[in-house]
mmCIF file of C-alpha atoms in Angstrom:
data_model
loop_
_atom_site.group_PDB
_atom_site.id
_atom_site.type_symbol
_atom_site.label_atom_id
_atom_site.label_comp_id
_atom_site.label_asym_id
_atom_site.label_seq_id
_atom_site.Cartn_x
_atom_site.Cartn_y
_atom_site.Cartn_z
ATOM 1 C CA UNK X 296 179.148 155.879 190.357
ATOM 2 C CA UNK X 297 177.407 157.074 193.674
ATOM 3 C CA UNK X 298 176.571 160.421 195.143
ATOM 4 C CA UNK X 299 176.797 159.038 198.614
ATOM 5 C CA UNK X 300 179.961 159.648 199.990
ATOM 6 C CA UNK X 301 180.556 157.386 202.276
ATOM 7 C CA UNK X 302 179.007 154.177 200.201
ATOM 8 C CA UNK X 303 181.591 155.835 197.427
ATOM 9 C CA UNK X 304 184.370 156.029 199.839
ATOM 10 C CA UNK X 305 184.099 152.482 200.531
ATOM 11 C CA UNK X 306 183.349 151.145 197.432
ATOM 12 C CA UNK X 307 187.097 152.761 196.715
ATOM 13 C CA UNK X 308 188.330 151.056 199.709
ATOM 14 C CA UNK X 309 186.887 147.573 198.530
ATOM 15 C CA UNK X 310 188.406 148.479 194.939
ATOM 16 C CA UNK X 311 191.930 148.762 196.139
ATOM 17 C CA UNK X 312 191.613 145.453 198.822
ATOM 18 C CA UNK X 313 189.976 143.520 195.966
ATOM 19 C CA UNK X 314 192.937 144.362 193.579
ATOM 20 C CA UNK X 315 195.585 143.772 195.830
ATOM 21 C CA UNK X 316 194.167 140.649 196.040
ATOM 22 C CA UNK X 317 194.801 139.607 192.588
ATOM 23 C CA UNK X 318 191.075 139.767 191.391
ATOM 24 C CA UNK X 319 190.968 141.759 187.821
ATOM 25 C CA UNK X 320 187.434 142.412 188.455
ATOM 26 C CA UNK X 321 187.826 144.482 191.102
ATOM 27 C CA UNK X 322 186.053 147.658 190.856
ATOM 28 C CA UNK X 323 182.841 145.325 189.034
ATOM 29 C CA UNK X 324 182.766 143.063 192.384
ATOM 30 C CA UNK X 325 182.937 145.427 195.041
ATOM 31 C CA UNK X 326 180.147 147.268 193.130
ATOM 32 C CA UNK X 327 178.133 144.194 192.402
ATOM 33 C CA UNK X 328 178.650 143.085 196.533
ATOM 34 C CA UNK X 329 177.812 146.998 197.882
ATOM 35 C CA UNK X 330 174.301 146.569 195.442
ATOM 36 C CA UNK X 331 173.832 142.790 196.635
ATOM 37 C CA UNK X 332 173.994 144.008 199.827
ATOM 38 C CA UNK X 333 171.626 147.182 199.065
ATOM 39 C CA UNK X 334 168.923 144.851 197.053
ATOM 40 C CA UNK X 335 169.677 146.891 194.115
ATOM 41 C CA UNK X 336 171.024 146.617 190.946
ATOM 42 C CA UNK X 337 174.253 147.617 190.383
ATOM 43 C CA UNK X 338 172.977 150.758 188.087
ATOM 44 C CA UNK X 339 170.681 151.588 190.792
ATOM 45 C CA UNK X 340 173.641 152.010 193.319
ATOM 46 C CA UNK X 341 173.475 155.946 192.979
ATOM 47 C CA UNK X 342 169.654 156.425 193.560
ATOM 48 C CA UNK X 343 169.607 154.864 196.744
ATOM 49 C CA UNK X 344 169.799 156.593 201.013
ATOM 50 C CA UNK X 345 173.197 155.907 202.577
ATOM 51 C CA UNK X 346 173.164 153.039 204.133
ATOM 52 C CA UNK X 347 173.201 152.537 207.840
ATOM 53 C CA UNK X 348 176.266 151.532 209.719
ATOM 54 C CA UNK X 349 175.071 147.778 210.010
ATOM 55 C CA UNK X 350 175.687 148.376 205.907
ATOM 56 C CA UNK X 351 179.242 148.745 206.119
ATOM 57 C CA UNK X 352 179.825 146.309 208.566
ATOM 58 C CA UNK X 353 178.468 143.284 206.532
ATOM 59 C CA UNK X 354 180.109 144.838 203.262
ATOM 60 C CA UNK X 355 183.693 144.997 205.027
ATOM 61 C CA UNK X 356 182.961 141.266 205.571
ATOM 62 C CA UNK X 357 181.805 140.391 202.517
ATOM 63 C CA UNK X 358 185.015 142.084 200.825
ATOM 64 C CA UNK X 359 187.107 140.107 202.653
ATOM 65 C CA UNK X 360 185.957 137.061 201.882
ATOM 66 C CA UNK X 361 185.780 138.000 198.270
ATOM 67 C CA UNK X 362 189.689 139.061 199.309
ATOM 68 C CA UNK X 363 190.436 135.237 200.200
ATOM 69 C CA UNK X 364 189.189 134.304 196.614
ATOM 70 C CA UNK X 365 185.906 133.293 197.586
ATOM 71 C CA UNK X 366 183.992 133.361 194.350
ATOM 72 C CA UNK X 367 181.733 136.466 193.936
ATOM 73 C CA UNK X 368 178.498 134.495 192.940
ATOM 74 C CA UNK X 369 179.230 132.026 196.318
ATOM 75 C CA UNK X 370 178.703 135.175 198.601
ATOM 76 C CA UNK X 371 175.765 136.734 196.550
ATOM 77 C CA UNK X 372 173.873 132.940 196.144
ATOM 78 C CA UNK X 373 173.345 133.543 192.411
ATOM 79 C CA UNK X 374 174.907 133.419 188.775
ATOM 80 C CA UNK X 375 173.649 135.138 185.986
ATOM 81 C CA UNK X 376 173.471 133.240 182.801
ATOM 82 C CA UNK X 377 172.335 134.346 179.433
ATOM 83 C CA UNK X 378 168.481 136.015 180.700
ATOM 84 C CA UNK X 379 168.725 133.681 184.315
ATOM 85 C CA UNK X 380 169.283 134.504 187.581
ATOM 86 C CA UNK X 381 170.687 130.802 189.409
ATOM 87 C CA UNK X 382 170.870 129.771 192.654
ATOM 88 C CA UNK X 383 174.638 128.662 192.865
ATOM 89 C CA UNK X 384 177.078 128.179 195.900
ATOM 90 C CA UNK X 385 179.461 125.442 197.405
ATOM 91 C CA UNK X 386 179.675 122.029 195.572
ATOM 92 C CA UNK X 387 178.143 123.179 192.268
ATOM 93 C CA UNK X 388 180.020 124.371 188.892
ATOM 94 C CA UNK X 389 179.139 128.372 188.241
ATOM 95 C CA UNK X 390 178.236 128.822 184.632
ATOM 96 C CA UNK X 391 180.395 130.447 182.780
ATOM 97 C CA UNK X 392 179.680 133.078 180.660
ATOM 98 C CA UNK X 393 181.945 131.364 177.729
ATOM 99 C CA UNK X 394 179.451 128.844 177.892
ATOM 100 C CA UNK X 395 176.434 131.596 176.514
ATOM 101 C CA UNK X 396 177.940 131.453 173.205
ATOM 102 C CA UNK X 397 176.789 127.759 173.076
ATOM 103 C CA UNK X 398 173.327 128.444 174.671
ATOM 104 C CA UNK X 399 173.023 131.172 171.471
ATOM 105 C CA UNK X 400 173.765 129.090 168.799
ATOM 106 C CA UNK X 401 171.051 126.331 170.378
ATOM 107 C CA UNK X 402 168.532 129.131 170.919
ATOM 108 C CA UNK X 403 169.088 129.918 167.036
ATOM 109 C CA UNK X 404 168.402 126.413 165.676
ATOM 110 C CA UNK X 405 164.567 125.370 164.184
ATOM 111 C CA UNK X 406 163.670 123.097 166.528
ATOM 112 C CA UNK X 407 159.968 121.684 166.355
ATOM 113 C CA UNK X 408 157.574 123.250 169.037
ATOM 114 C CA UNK X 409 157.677 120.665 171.095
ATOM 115 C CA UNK X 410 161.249 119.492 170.905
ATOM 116 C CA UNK X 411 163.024 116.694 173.385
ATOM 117 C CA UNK X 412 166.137 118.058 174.412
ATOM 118 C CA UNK X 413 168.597 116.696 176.558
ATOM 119 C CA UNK X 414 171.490 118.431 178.674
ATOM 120 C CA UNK X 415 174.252 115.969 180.006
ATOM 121 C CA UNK X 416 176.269 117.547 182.957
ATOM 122 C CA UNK X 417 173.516 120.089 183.753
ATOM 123 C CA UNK X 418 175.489 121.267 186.891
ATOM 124 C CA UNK X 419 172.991 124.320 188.148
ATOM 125 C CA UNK X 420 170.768 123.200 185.499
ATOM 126 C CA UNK X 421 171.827 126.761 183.133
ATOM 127 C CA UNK X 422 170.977 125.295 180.062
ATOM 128 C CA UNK X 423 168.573 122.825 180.621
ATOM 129 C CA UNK X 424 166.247 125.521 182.445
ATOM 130 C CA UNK X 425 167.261 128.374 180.034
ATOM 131 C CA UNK X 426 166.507 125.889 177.069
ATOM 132 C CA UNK X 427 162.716 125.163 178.416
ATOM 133 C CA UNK X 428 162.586 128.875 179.114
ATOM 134 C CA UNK X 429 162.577 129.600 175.373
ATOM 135 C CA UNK X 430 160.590 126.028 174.237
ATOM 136 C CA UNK X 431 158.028 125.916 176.601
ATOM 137 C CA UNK X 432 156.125 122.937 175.314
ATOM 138 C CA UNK X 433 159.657 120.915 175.181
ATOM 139 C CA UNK X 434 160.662 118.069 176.949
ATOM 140 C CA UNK X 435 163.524 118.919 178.152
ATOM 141 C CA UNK X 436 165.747 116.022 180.528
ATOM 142 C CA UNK X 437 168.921 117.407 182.657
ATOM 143 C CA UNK X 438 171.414 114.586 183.529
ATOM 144 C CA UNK X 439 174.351 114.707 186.017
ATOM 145 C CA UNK X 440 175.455 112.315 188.928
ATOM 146 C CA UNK X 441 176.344 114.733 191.848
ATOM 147 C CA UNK X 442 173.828 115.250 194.178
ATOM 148 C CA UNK X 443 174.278 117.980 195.076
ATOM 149 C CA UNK X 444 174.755 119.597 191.947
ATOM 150 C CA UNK X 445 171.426 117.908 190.915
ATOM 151 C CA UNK X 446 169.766 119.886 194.290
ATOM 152 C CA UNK X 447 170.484 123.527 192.910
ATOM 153 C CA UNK X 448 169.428 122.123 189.259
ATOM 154 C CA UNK X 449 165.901 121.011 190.905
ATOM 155 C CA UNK X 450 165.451 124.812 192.471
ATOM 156 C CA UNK X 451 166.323 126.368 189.325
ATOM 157 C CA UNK X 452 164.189 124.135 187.162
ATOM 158 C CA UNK X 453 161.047 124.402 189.627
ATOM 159 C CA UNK X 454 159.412 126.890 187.384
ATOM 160 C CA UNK X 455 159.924 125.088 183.914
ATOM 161 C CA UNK X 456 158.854 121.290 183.256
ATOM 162 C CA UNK X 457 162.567 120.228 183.330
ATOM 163 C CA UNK X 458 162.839 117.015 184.201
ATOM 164 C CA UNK X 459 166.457 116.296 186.395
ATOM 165 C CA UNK X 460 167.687 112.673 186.287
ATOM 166 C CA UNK X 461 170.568 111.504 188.564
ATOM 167 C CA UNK X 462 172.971 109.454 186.135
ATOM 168 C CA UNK X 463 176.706 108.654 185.272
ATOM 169 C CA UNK X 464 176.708 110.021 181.637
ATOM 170 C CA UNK X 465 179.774 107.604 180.678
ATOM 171 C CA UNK X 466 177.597 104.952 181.317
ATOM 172 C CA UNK X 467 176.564 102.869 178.333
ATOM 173 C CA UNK X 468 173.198 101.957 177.715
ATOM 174 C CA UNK X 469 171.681 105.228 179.949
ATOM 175 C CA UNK X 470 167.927 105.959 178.604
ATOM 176 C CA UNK X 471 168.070 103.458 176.218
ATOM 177 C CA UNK X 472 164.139 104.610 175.490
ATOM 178 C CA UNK X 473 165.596 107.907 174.220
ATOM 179 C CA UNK X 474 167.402 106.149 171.078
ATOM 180 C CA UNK X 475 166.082 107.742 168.084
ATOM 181 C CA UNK X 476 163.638 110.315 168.868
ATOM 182 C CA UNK X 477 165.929 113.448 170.805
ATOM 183 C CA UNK X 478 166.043 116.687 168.691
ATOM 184 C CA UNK X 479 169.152 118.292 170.317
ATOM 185 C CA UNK X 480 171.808 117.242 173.058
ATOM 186 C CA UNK X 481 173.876 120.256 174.678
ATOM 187 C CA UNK X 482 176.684 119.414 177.045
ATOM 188 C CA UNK X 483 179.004 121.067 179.430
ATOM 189 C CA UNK X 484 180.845 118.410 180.514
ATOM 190 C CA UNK X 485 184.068 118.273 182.719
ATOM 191 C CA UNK X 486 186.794 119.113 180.183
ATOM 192 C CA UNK X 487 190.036 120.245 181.897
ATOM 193 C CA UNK X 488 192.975 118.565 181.062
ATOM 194 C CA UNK X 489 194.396 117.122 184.861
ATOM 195 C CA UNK X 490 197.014 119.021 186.148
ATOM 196 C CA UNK X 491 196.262 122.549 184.133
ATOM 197 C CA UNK X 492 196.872 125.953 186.546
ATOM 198 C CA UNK X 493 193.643 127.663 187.872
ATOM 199 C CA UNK X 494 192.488 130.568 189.288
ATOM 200 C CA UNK X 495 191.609 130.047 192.880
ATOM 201 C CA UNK X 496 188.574 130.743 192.653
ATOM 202 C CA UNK X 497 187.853 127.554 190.406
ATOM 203 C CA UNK X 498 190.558 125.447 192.122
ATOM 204 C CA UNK X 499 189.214 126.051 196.131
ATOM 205 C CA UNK X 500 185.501 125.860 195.149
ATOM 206 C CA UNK X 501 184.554 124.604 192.065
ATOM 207 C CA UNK X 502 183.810 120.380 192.770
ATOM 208 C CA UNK X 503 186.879 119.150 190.840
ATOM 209 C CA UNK X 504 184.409 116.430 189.571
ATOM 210 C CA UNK X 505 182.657 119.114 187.457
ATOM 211 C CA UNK X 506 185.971 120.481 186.221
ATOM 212 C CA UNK X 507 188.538 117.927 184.751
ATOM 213 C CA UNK X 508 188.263 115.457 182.126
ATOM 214 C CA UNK X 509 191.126 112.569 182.465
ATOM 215 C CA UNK X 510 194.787 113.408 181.284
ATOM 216 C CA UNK X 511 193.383 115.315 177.889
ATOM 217 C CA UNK X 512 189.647 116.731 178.915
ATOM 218 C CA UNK X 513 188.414 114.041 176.489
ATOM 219 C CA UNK X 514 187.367 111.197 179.242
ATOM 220 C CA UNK X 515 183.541 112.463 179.418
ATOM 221 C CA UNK X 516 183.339 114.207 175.695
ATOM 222 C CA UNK X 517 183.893 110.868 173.959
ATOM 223 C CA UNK X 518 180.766 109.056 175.923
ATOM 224 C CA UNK X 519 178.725 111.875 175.360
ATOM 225 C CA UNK X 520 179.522 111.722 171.776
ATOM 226 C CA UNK X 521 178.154 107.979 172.054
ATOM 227 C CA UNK X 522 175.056 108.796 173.582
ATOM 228 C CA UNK X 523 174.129 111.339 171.552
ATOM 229 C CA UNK X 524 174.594 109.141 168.506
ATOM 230 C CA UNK X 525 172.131 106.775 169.824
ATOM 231 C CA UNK X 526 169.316 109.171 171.558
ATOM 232 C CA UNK X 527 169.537 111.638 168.187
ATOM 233 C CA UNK X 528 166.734 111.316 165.533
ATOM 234 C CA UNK X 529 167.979 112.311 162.238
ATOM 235 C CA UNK X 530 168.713 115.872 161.721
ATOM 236 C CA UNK X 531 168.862 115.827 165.108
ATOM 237 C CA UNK X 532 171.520 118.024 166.478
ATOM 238 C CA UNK X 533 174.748 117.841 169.178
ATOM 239 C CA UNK X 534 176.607 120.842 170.948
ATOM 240 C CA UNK X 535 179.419 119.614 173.155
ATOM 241 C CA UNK X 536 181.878 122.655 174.945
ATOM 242 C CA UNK X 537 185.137 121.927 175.487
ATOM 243 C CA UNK X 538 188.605 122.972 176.534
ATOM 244 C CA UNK X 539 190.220 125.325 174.075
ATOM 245 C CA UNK X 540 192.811 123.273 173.709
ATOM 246 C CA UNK X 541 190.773 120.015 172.111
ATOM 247 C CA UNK X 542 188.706 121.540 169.869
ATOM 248 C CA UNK X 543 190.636 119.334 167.112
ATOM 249 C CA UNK X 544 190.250 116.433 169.242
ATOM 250 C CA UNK X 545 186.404 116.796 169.959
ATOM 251 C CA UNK X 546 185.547 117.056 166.656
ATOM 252 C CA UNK X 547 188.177 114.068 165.747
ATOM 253 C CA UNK X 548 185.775 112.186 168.840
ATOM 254 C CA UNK X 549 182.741 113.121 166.871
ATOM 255 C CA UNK X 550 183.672 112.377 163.348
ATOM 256 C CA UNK X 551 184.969 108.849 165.321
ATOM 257 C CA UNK X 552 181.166 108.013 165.778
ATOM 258 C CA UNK X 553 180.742 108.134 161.847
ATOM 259 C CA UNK X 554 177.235 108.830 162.518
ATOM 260 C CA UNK X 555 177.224 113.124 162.223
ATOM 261 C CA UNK X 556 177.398 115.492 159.369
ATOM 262 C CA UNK X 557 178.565 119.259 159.487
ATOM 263 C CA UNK X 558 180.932 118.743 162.614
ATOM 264 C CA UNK X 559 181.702 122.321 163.087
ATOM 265 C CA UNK X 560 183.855 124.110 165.709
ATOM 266 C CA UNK X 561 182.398 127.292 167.323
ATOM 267 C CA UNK X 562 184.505 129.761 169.358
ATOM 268 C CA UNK X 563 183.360 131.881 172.747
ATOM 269 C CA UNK X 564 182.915 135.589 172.876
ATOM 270 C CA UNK X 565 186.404 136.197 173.471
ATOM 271 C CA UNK X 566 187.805 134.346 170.311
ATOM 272 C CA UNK X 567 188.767 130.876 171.837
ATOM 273 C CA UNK X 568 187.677 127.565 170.011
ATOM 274 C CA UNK X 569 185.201 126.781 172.903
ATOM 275 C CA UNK X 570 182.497 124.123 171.545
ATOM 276 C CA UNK X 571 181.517 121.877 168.691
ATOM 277 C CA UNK X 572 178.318 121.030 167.103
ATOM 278 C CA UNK X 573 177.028 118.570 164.941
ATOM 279 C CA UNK X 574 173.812 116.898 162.795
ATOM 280 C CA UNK X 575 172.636 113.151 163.318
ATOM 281 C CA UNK X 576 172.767 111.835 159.999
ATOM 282 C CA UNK X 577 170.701 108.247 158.297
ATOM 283 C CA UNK X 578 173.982 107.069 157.156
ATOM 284 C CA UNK X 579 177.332 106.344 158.279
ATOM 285 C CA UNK X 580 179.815 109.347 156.722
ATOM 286 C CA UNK X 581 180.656 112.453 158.191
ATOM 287 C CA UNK X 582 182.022 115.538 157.283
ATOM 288 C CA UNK X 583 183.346 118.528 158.693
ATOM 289 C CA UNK X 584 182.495 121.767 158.370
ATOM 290 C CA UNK X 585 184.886 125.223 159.325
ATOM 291 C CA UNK X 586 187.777 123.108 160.748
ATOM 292 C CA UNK X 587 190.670 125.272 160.886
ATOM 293 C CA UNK X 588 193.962 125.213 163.059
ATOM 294 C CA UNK X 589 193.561 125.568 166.604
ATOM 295 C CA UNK X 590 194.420 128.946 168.853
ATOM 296 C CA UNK X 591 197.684 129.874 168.825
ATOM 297 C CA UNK X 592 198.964 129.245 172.707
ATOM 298 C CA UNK X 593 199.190 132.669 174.112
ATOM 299 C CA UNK X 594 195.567 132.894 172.979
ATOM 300 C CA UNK X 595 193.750 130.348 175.097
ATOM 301 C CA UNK X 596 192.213 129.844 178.525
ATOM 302 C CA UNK X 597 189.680 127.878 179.998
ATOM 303 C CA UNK X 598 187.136 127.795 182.346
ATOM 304 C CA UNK X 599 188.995 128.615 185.555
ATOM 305 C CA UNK X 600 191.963 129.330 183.710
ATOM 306 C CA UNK X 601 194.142 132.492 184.458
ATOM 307 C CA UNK X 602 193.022 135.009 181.389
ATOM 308 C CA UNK X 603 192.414 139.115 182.180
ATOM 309 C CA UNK X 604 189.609 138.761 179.922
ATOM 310 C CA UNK X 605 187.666 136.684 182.499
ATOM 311 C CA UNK X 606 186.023 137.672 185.499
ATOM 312 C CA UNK X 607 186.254 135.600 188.315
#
């Protein structure tokens, strides 16, 4: 990785602590902390002087915090998501990359020029900001109650013309001036079933608010189902994420609405049913498109969820 011995020698060291600690990711995080440390990228980590002694000392510290299962992107300040670099750190949900297979599939759709596009649960704001990113001329609205969530959402937006509203998304009747005219509602919503195991990572510093949906994840997915039958136009379109254990049920919540066609479940990168999308229709039948049996057990994980496919 490094021709700098002692950077090299440590980066080892921080290797070994990290995976005695239990974190998979070991060798990427001590990598990623030595360049956050360096103001490099991580590729970069071999072109650069040794560092000073001052160096070492703030990169022992920083690997052993990462060691207690702080999560990597609380001690760095940032998350990457799909071409973004977000502020993130206590009280805020870190986007997942699971969740950049649903920001693809919106990215893909024919939207006008100047769609309105709405993002319930917009956490750090990931897909509301990446959205106006890529439709500059949209309107694009980013919804969540949490404060403090809604503070990192305003940095991240401050470049785009996202506009972040502080509401309770289960609330009926919210933006009643929306009904009809919204060309595509995305949603990350809380979705964990109460009681599942996480990593701690998610458990110690994720805001559990963000992170479970009632008894079976559902509690926020069916509301948002509701809205988005009243804000859509027709032909208007709906991407919800959910746990990969209610993919069946989500699109069961959906079809409940009778007001979507081609209710189609979508799975992540790694192969797990992960979020469902649907079209606003004039009429009052749905139908389903790709519905298949869900994941066989041994197969799934969620966000937070102990899988060695995902980095803490």
């Amino acid at each position: 990785m490094t021709g700098r011995p002692r950077l090299r020698e440590a980066i080892d060291v921080a290797t070994t602590a990290l995976a005695g600690a239990g974190i998979d990711s070991a060798r990427t995080d001590a990598e990623l902390l030595a360049a956050h440390l360096a103001g490099v990228d991580r590729g970069r980590l071999a072109a650069i002087d040794e560092p000073d002694a001052d160096f070492f000392t703030r990169y022992d510290e920083l690997i052993g915090s990462r060691a207690l299962r702080i999560p990597l992107q609380h001690l760095t300040g940032s998350a990457a998501f799909g071409p973004l670099d977000l502020l993130v750190g206590p009280g805020v949900f870190i986007p997942r990359p699971e969740t950049e297979a649903l920001l693809e599939w919106a990215l893909a759709q024919r939207l006008p020029e100047d769609p309105v596009i709405v993002d319930l649960c917009t956490g750090s704001g990931a897909l509301a900001v990446a959205l106006a990113t890529h439709w500059p001329l949209a309107r694009v609205i980013a919804i969540d109650d949490d404060p403090t969530a809604l503070d990192y959402a305003r940095h991240n937006a401050e470049s785009t013309t996202v506009e972040v509203v502080r509401a309770d998304v289960t609330a009926p009747g919210l933006l009643t001036e929306l009904s009809g005219s919204v060309d595509l509602v995305v949603a990350n919503p809380p979705y964990i079933p109460t009681g599942a195991e996480l990593e701690p990572e998610v458990a110690e510093h994720d805001p559990a608010h963000a992170l479970f949906g009632g008894a079976d994840g559902m509690a926020v997915i069916a509301p948002i189902a509701r809205l988005a039958a009243g804000w859509l136009r027709p032909g208007g379109l709906l991407a919800v994420e959910h746990d990969d254990t209610t993919s069946r049920q989500t699109i069961e919540t959906i079809c409940g609405t009778g007001c979507f066609a081609t209710i189609t479940p979508h799975c992540d990168l790694a192969g797990r049913p992960r979020f469902v999308t649907a079209c606003r229709t004039t009429g009052g039948s749905a139908r389903l498109a790709g519905v298949g049996a869900p994941a066989p057990a041994e197969a799934r994980g969620s966000r937070g969820r102990p899988n060695p496919k995902e980095p803490a």
